[in-house]
Every structure is written in structure tokens, then in C-alpha cells.
Coordinates of C-alpha atoms in Angstrom, one line a residue:
X1 CA -0.1 -0.2 -0.2
X2 CA 2.7 2.3 1.1
X3 CA 4.5 1.5 -2.6
X4 CA 1.2 2.9 -3.9
X5 CA 0.7 6.0 -2.5
X6 CA 4.7 7.2 -3.1
X7 CA 4.3 6.2 -6.6
X8 CA 1.2 8.3 -6.8
X9 CA 3.1 11.1 -5.3
X10 CA 6.1 10.8 -7.5
X11 CA 3.9 11.0 -10.6
X12 CA 1.6 13.7 -9.7
X13 CA 4.5 16.0 -8.1
X14 CA 6.0 17.3 -11.4
X15 CA 2.5 18.5 -12.7
X16 CA 2.2 20.5 -9.3
X17 CA 5.3 22.7 -10.0
X18 CA 5.0 25.2 -12.3
X19 CA 6.1 28.9 -12.8
X20 CA 3.1 31.5 -11.7
X21 CA 5.1 34.1 -13.1
X22 CA 5.8 37.5 -11.3
X23 CA 3.2 39.3 -9.6
X24 CA 2.8 42.0 -12.5
X25 CA 2.3 39.0 -15.0
X26 CA -0.9 37.8 -13.1
X27 CA -2.6 41.2 -13.0
X28 CA -5.5 41.4 -15.4
X29 CA -7.2 44.5 -16.7
X30 CA -10.6 44.0 -16.9
X31 CA -12.2 43.3 -20.2
X32 CA -14.8 45.9 -20.2
X33 CA -15.6 48.6 -17.7
X34 CA -18.3 47.9 -14.9
X35 CA -21.3 49.1 -15.4
X36 CA -23.3 51.2 -12.5
X37 CA -25.1 48.5 -11.1
X38 CA -21.8 46.3 -10.7
X39 CA -20.0 49.3 -9.2
X40 CA -23.1 49.5 -6.8
X41 CA -23.1 45.6 -6.2
X42 CA -19.3 46.0 -5.1
X43 CA -19.8 49.0 -3.4
X44 CA -22.4 47.5 -1.1
X45 CA -20.5 43.9 -0.8
X46 CA -17.7 46.1 0.4
X47 CA -19.8 48.2 2.9
X48 CA -21.4 44.9 4.3
X49 CA -17.9 43.2 4.9
X50 CA -16.7 46.1 6.7
X51 CA -19.7 46.7 9.1
X52 CA -19.7 43.1 9.8
X53 CA -16.0 42.9 10.7
X54 CA -16.7 46.1 12.6
X55 CA -19.4 44.1 14.7
X56 CA -17.5 40.7 15.6
X57 CA -14.3 42.8 16.4
X58 CA -16.4 44.7 18.8
X59 CA -17.7 41.8 20.4
X60 CA -14.4 40.0 20.2
X61 CA -12.1 43.2 21.5
X62 CA -8.7 42.3 22.0
X63 CA -9.0 38.9 20.6
X64 CA -7.6 37.4 17.1
X65 CA -11.4 37.2 14.8
X66 CA -9.8 35.1 12.4

């Protein structure tokens, strides 16, 4: 059984190693500008996230909330 596991890992390992490039290579420009509805949705999502974090952080003052 151990031989099968080791063999499987040896066969899969080369595919796990690939060059991800530099950080600037991975940044992509949006293919189109966001619509006003999409911008409003992003803004609402961000607002919700910050309000939620503030509420959780208020309840757990002095603790790591993550």
C-alpha cells in the first residue's frame, strides 16, 4: 500500500510544480468597464463586509477574530 502512495505522489508531483510568473504578470485588466449596477454591487459588498467585521471585532475586542 505504501508503495502505491509513494508512486502516486511521484507521478503527480511534477504537475504541481509550475512557474506562476511574477506578480505583475498575473494582474489582469478587466475586459470591459463595470456597469453602474456592478459598481453599486461592489460598493454594497464592501460596505457589508466592513460593517460585519466591525461588529465581530467589537464583540471580540482584544482577540484575533480570524
